[in-house]
Coordinates of C-alpha atoms in Angstrom, one line a residue:
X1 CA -8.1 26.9 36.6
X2 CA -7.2 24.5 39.3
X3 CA -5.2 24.3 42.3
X4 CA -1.8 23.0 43.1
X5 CA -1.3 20.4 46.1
X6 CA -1.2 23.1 48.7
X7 CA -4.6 24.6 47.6
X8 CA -3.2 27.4 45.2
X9 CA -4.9 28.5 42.2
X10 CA -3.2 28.7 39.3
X11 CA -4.1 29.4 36.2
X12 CA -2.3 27.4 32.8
X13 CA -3.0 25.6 29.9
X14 CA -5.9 23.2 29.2
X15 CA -4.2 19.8 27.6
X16 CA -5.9 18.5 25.0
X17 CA -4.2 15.1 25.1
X18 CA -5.0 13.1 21.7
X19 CA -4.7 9.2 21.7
X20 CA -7.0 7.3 19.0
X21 CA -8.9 10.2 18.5
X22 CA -6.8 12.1 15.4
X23 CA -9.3 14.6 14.2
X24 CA -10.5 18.0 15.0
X25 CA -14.3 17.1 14.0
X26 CA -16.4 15.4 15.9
X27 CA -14.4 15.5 18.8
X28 CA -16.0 16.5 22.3
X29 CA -12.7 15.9 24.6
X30 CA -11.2 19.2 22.3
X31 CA -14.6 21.5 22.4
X32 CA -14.8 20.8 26.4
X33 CA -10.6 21.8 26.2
X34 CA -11.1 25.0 24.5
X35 CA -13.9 26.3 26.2
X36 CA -12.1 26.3 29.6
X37 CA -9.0 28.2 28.5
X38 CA -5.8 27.9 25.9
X39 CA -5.8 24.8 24.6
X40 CA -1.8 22.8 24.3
X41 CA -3.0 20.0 21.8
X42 CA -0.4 16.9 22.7
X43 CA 0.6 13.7 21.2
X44 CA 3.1 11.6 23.4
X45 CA 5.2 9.0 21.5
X46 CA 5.1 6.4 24.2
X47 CA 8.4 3.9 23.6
X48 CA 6.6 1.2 26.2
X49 CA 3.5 0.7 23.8
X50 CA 5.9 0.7 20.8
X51 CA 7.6 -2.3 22.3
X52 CA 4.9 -4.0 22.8
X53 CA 4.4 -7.4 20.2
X54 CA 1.4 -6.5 18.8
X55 CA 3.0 -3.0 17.6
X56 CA 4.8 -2.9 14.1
X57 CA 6.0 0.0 11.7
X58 CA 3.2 -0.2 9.7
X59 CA 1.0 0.9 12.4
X60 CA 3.8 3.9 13.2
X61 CA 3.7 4.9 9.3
X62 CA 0.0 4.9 9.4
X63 CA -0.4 6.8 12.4
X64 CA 2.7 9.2 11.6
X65 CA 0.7 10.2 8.6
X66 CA -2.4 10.7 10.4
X67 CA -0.7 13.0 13.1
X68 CA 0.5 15.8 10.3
X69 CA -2.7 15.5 9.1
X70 CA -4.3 16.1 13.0
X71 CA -1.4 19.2 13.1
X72 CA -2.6 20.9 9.7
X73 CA -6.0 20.6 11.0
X74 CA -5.0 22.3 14.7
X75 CA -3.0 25.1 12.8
X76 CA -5.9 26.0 10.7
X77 CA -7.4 26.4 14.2
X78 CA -4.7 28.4 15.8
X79 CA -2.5 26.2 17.2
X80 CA -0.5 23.3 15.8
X81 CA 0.1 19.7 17.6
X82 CA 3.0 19.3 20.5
X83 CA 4.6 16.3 20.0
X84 CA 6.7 14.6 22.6
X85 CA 8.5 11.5 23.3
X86 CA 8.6 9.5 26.5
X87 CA 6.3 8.1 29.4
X88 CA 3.3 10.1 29.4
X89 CA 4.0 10.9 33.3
X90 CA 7.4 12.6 32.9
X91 CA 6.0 14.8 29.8
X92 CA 2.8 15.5 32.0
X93 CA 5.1 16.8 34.8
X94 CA 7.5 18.4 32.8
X95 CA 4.3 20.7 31.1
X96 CA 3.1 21.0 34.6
X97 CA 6.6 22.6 36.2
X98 CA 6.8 24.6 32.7
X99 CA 3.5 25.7 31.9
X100 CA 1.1 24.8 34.8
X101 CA -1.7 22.2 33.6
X102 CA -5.2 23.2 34.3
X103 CA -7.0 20.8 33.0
X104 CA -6.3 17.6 30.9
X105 CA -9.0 16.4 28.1
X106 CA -9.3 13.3 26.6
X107 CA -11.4 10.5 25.2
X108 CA -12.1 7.1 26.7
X109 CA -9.6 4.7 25.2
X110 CA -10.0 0.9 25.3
X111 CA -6.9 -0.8 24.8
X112 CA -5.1 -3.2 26.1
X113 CA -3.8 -4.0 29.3
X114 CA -0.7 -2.1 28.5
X115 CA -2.6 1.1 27.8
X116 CA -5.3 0.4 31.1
X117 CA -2.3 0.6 33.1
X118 CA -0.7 3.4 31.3
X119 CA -4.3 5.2 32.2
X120 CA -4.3 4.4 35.6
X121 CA -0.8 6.2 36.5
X122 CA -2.4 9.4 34.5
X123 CA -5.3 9.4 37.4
X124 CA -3.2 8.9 40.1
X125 CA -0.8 11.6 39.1
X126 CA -3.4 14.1 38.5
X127 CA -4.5 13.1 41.9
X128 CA -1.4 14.5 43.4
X129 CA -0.8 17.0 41.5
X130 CA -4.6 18.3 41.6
X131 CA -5.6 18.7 37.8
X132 CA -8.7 17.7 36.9
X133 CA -9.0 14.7 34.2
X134 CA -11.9 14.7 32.1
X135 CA -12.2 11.7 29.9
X136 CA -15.4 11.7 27.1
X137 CA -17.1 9.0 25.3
X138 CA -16.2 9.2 21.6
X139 CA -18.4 6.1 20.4
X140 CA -21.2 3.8 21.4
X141 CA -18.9 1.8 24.4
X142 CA -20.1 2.6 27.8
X143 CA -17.1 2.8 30.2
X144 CA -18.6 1.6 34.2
X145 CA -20.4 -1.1 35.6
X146 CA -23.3 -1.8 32.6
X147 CA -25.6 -4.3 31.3
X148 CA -26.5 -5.5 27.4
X149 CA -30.0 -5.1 28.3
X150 CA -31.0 -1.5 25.9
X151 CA -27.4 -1.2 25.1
X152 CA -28.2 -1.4 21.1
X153 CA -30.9 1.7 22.0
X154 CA -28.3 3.9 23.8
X155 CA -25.9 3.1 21.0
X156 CA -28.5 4.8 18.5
X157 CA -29.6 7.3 20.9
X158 CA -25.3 8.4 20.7
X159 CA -25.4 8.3 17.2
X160 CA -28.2 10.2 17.1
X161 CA -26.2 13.4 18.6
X162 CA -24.9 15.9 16.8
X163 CA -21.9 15.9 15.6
X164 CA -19.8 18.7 17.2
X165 CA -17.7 21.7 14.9
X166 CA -14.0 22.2 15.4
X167 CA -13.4 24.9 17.9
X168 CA -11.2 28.1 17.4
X169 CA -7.9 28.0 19.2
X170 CA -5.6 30.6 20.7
X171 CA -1.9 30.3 19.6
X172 CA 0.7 29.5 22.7
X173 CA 3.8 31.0 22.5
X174 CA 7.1 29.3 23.4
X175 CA 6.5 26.1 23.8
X176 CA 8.8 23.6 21.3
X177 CA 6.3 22.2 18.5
X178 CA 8.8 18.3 18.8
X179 CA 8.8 16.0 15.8
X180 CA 7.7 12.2 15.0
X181 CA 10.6 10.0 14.9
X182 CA 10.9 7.8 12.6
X183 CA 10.1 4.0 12.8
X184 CA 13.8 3.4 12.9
X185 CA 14.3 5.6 15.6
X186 CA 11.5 3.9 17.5
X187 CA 13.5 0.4 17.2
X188 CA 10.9 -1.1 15.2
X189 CA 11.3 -3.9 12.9
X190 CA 11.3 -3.3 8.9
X191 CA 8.2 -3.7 7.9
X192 CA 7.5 -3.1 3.8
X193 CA 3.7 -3.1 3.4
X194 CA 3.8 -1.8 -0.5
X195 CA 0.4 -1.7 -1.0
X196 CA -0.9 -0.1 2.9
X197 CA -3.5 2.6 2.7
X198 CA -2.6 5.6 3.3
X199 CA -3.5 7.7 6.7
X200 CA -4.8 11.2 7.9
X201 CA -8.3 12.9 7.7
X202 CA -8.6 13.4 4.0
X203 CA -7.7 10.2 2.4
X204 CA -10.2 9.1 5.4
X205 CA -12.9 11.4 3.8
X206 CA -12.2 10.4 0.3
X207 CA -12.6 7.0 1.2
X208 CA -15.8 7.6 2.8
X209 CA -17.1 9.6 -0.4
X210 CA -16.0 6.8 -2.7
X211 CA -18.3 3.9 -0.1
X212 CA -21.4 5.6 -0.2
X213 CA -21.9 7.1 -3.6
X214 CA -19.9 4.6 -6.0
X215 CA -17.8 1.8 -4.4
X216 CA -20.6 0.5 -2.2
X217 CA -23.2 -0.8 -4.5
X218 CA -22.5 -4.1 -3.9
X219 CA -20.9 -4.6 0.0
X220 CA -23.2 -7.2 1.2
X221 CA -22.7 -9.4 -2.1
X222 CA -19.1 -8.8 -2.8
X223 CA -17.5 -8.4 1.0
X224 CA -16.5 -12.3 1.4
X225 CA -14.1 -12.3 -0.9
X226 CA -10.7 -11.6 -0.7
X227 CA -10.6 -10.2 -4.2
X228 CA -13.7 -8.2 -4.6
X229 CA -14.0 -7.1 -1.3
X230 CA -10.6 -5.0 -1.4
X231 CA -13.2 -2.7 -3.2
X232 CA -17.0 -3.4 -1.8
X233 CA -15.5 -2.7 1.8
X234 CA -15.5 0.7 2.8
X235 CA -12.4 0.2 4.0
X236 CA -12.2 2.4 6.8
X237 CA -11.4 0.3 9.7
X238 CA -7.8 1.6 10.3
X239 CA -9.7 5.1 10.4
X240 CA -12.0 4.3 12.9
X241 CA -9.3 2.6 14.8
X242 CA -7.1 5.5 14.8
X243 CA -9.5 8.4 15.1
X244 CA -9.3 10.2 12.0
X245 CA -13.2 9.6 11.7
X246 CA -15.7 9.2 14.5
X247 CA -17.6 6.1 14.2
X248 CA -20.8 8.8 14.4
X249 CA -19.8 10.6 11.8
X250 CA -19.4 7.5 9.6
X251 CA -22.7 6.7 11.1
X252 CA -24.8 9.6 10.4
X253 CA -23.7 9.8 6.7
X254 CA -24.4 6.2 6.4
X255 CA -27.7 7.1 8.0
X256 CA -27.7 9.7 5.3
X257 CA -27.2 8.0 2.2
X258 CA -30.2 4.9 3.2
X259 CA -32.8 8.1 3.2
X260 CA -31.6 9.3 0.0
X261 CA -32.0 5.8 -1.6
X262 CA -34.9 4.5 0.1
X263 CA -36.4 7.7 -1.4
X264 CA -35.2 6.3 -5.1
X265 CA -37.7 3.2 -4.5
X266 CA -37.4 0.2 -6.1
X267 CA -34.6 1.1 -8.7
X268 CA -32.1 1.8 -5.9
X269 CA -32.9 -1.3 -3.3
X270 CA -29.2 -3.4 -3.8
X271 CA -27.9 -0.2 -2.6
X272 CA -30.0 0.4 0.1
X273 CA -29.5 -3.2 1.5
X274 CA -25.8 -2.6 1.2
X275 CA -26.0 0.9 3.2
X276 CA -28.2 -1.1 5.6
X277 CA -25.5 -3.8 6.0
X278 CA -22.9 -1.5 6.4
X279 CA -24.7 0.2 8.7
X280 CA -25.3 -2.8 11.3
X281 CA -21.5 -3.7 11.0
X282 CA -20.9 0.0 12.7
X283 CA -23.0 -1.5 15.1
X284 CA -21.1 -4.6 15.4
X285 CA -18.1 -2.3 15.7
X286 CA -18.8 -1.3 19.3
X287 CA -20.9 -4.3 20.5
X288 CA -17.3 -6.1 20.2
X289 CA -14.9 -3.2 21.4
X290 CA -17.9 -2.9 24.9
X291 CA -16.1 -7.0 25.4
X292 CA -13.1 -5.7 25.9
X293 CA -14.2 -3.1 27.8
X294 CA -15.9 -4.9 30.1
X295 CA -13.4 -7.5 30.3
X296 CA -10.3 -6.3 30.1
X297 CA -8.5 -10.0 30.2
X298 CA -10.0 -11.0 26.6
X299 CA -6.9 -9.9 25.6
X300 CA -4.6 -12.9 27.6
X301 CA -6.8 -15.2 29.1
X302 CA -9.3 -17.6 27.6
X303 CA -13.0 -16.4 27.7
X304 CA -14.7 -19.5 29.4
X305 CA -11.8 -20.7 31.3
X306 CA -12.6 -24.4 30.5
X307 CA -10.7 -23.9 27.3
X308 CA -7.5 -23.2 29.7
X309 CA -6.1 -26.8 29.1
X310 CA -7.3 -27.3 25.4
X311 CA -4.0 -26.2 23.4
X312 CA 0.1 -26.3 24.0
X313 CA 0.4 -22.9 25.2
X314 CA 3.9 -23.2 23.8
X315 CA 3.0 -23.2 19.4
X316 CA 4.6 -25.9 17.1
X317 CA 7.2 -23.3 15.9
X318 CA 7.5 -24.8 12.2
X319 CA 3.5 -24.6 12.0
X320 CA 3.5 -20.8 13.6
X321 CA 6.2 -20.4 11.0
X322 CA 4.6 -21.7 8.4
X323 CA 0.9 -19.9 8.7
X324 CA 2.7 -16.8 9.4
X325 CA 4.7 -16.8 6.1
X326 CA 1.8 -18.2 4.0
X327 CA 3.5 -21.6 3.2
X328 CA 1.3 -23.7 4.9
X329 CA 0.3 -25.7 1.6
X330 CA -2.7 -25.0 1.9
X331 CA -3.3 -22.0 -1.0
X332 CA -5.9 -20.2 -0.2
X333 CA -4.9 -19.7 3.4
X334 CA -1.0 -18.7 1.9
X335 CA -2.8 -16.0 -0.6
X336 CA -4.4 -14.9 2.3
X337 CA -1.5 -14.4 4.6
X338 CA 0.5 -12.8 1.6
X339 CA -1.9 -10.6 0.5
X340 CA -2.4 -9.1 4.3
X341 CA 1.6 -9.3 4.3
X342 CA 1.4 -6.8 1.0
X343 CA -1.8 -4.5 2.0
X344 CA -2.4 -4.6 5.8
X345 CA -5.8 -5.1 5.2
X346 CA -8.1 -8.3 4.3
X347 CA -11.7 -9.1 4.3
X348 CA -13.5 -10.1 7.6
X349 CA -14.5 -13.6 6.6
X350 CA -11.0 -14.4 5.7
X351 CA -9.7 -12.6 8.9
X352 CA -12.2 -15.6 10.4
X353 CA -10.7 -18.2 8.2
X354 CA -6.7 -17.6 9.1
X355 CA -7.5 -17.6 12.7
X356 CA -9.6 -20.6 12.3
X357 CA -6.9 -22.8 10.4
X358 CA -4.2 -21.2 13.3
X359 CA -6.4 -22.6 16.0
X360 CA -8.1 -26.0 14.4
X361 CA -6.3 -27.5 11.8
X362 CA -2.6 -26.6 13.2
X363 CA -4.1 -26.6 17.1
X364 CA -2.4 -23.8 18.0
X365 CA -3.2 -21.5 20.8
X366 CA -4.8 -18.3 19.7
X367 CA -2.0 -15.7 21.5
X368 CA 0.9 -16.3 19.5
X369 CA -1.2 -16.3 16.2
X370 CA -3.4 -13.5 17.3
X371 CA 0.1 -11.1 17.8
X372 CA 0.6 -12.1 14.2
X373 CA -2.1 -10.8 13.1
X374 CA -2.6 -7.4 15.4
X375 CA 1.5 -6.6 13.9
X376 CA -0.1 -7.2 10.0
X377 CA -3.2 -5.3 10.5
X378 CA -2.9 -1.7 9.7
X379 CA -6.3 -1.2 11.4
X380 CA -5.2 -3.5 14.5
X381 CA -8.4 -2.8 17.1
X382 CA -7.9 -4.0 20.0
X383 CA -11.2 -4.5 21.3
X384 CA -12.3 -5.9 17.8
X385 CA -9.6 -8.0 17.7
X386 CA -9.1 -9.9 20.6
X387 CA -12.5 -10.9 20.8
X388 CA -12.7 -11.9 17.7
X389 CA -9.6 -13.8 18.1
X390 CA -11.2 -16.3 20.9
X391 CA -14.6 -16.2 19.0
X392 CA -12.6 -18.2 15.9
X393 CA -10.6 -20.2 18.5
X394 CA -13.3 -21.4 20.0
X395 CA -12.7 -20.4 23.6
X396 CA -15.5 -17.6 24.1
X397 CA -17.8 -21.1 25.0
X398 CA -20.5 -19.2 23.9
X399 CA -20.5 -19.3 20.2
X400 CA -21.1 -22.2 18.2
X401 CA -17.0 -23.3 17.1
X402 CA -16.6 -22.5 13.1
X403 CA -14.0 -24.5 11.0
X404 CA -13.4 -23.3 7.9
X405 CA -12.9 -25.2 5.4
X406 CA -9.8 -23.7 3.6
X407 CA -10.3 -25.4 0.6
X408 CA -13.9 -25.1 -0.1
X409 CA -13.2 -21.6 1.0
X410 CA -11.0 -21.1 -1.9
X411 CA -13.5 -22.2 -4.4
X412 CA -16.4 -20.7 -2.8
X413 CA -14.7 -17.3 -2.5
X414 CA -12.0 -17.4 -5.4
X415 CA -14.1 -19.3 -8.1
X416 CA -11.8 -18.5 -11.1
X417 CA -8.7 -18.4 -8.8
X418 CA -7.2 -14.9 -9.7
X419 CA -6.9 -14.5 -6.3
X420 CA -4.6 -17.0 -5.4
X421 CA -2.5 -16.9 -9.0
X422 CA -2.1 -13.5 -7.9
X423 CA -0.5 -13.9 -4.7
X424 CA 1.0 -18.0 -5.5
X425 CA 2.8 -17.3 -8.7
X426 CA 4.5 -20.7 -7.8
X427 CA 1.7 -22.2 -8.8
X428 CA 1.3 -21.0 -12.0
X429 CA 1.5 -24.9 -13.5
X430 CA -1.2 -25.8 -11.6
X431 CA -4.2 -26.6 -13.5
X432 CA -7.1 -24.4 -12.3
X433 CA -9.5 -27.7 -11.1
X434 CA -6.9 -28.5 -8.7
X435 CA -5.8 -25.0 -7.6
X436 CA -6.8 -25.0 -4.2
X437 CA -6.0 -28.2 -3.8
X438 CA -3.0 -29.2 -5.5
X439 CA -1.6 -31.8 -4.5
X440 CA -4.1 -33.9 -6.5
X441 CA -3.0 -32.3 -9.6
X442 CA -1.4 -34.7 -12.4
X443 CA 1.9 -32.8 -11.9
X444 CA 1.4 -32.3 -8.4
X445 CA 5.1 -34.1 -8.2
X446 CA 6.7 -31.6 -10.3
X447 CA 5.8 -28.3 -7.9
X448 CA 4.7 -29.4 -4.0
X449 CA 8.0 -30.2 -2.3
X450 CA 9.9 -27.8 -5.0
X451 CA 8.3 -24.2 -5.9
X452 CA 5.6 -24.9 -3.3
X453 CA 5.3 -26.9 0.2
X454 CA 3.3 -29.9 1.0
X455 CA 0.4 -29.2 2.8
X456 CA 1.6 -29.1 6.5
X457 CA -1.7 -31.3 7.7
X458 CA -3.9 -32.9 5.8
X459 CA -7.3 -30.1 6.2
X460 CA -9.8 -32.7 6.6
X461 CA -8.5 -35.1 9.1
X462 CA -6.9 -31.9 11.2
X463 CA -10.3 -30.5 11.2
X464 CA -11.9 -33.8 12.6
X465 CA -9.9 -34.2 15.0
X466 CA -10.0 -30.6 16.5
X467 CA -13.9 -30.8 16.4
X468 CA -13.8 -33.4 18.8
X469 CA -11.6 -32.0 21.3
X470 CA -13.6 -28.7 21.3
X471 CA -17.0 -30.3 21.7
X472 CA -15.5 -32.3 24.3
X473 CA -15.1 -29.6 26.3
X474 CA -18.7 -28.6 26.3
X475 CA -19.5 -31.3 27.8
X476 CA -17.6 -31.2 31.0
X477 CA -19.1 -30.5 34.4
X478 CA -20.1 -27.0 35.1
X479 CA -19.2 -25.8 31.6
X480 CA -22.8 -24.4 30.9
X481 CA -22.8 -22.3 34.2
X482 CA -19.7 -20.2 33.1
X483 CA -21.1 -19.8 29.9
X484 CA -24.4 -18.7 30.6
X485 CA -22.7 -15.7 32.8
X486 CA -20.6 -14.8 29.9
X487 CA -23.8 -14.6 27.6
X488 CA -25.5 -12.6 30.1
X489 CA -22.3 -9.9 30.2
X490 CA -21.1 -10.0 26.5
X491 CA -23.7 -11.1 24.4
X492 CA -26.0 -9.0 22.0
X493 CA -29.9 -8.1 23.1
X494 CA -31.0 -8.1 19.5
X495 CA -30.1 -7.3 15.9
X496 CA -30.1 -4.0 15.2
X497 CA -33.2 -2.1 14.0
X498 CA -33.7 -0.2 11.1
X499 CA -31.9 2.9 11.3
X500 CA -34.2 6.1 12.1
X501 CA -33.2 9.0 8.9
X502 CA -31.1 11.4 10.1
X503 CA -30.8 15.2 8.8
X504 CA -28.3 15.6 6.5
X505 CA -28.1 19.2 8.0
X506 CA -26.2 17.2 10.6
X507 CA -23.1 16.4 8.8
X508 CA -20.0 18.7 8.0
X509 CA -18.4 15.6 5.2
X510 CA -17.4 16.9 2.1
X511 CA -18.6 13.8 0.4
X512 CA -18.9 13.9 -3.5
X513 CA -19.8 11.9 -6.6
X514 CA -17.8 10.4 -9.0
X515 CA -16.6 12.1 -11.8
X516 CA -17.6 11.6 -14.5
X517 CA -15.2 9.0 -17.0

């Protein structure tokens, strides 16, 4: 119940309004919903946040996927998903006037400064319209003024909690169920991403299963590369980023699965140290996302504001071009860019390198690459992403500046260069010795310039060059101050420590083993 603006009581439907959160497990913002009345499960379709750069269609067929999943899910509960389309304040009011809203449920969502604002209007209009707004963590970021000092302890302490059961849900009658347009109805560009994973709850689960009891044997010696890390990863990041899993439930069945093979001894230790790996990157996961959340301008302004001055904010078009298209010259860095074209997924360390070469060797600034790369990741994050974005520009002024280079990269990562034959079929004439660098190939004169481009800069003197300017920086006046505030908001306290075991009584994942053959 609540009351209206002159003090009425009503009584109406609790909305249970999803965002990143697209799963009935694990998912505290629906329990609190359904124990406080009929529950009207909603999904807006927002048009502002789809017009956004950073959006693309493969995010929309990802997430369209994921929401018929979310509406099985609710009718197996007793009431299916509403889906509407507009601003989230005239499909809020329109409810209201219709239904009467006593309560709205959600999760804590950090976004961007598109979706901050879009928050705020939702607090001021249930402000007026007197409906209480209860918003629930839903992973390790703390939302409010906080500190880094004990936040890795708190962030086990919320793993630690159960995970909570789906609740039971009385059917509403008369009210429309809506549909998901499609991505051409939402104006957004086409997009073919052939090889994109697939979204919704189960092939999140299955992908889970596969991690921990036969893909995941060798994550922490096969996730840097591009080629063998398409399988060692768990590949679940556009999950977590959309909600279909809860970063706790991944976490406890991680959790899970060390126990098991720490109790296997010595015969099952590569395993366990992969698990163990794994497990601190689900750390990671939040320790970057709390950036964002305590700094909200990550996303458009430089970190340590010294770095304001450092790059054209305006690219060099036929470089942006170039890098975005994978025809810089460089091969491993095209590969790279093709194969995230193709999949909407690649490897973390080669995430690190594209955004490197962006930002060093063509010296561009990080925004117009970074909207690149948020449109080709089918697991775009936000608070990941951004940060992570400055971190390889070298504007954060508190980590040490990383230049890749692409070229050693290639032979470090791609030794026998199936990776890049793969995606650079132009090259096929190449000799392999001189695949990642071609242009010293004997018939280097016969493919660069005709199947293939020169390199756009040459690596080596780009990356000279670009170390100066950002050390130079360092060294200005004042520079230390800034940065020793930034550490003391955004950096880590400490690695984190070894996982305590967790019941498996506490998780509801139908995970299974490999078949046999």
């Amino acid at each position: 119940m609540s009351k209206n603006p002159q003090g009425n009581t009503r009584i109406g439907v609790q909305v249970m309004w999803f965002k990143r959160d697209l799963r009935v497990d694990d998912n505290a913002a629906l329990v609190a919903a359904a124990a406080r009345g009929p529950v009207l499960p909603l999904y807006v379709v927002e048009p502002g946040y789809w017009d956004l750069p950073e959006a693309s269609a493969r995010h929309w067929a990802f997430l369209s996927e994921s929401l018929r999943g979310l509406s099985e899910d609710l009718a197996r509960r007793g009431q299916s998903l509403i889906l509407r389309k507009g601003d989230i304040i005239d499909v809020l009011a329109d409810l209201n006037a219709r239904h009467g809203i006593a309560g709205l449920h959600s999760h804590e969502e950090t976004g961007g400064d598109w979706t901050f604002a879009r928050d705020r209007r939702v607090a001021g209009f249930c402000r007026a319209e007197g409906i209480a707004w209860q918003e629930h963590r839903q992973h390790g970021v703390e939302r409010g003024p906080s500190t880094r000092e004990g936040w890795a302890g708190r962030w086990d302490a919320m793993m630690r909690q159960p995970c909570s059961r789906p609740p039971d849900l009385q059917p509403l009658e008369g009210i429309a169920p809506g549909y998901l347009p499609t991505a051409a109805e939402m104006g957004l560009a086409a997009d073919p991403c052939p090889q994109r994973q697939s979204g919704g709850r189960q092939a999140a689960i299955r992908l889970l299963s596969s991690f921990l009891v036969e893909r995941g044997a060798g994550y922490r010696r096969d996730m840097s590369s591009p080629l063998s890390g398409a399988r060692a990863c768990s590949r679940l990041s556009p999950h977590l980023a959309h909600g279909t899993l809860s970063v706790r439930e991944v976490t406890q069945a991680t959790w899970a699965r060390q126990a098991e093979l720490r109790d296997k001894g010595r015969a099952a230790a590569g395993w366990w140290q992969s698990m163990q790996s794994f497990s601190g990157r689900l750390h990671w996961h939040c320790h970057f996302i709390q950036k964002l959340e305590d700094r909200p301008s990550i996303e458009t302004r430089n970190l340590h504001r010294a770095y304001d001055d450092l790059r054209p904010r305006a690219p060099d078009r036929l470089r942006l071009e170039a890098w975005c298209n994978g025809e810089t010259g460089l091969p491993f860095v095209d590969a790279c860019m093709r194969s995230l074209a193709a999949t909407g997924w690649l490897n973390f360390r080669m995430r690190a390198m594209l955004m490197s070469v962006a930002s060093y060797h063509l010296w561009l600034d990080w925004r117009a690459p970074g909207l690149h790369l948020a449109r080709s990741f089918t697991d775009f994050e936000p608070g990941i992403h951004w940060p992570q974005v400055q971190m390889q520009s070298g504007t954060t002024g508190i980590n040490t500046p990383r230049i890749y280079n692409p070229v050693k990269q290639g032979k470090d990562q791609d030794p026998e260069g199936a990776f890049v034959r793969r995606w650079l079929p132009e090259l096929d004439e190449i000799p392999d010795r001189h695949l990642q660098a071609p242009w010293l190939a004997e018939n280097a004169g016969t493919v660069l310039g005709r199947q293939y481009p020169f390199p756009v800069v040459e690596h080596l003197l780009a990356a000279r060059e670009a170390r100066q300017k950002i050390w130079a920086v360092r060294k200005r006046p004042g520079f230390r101050d800034e940065a020793a505030g930034i550490v003391a908001q955004h950096a880590s306290r400490r690695k984190p420590r070894r996982r305590a075991r967790v019941p498996s009584a506490q998780l509801s994942l139908p995970l299974e083993r490999p078949k046999a053959g």
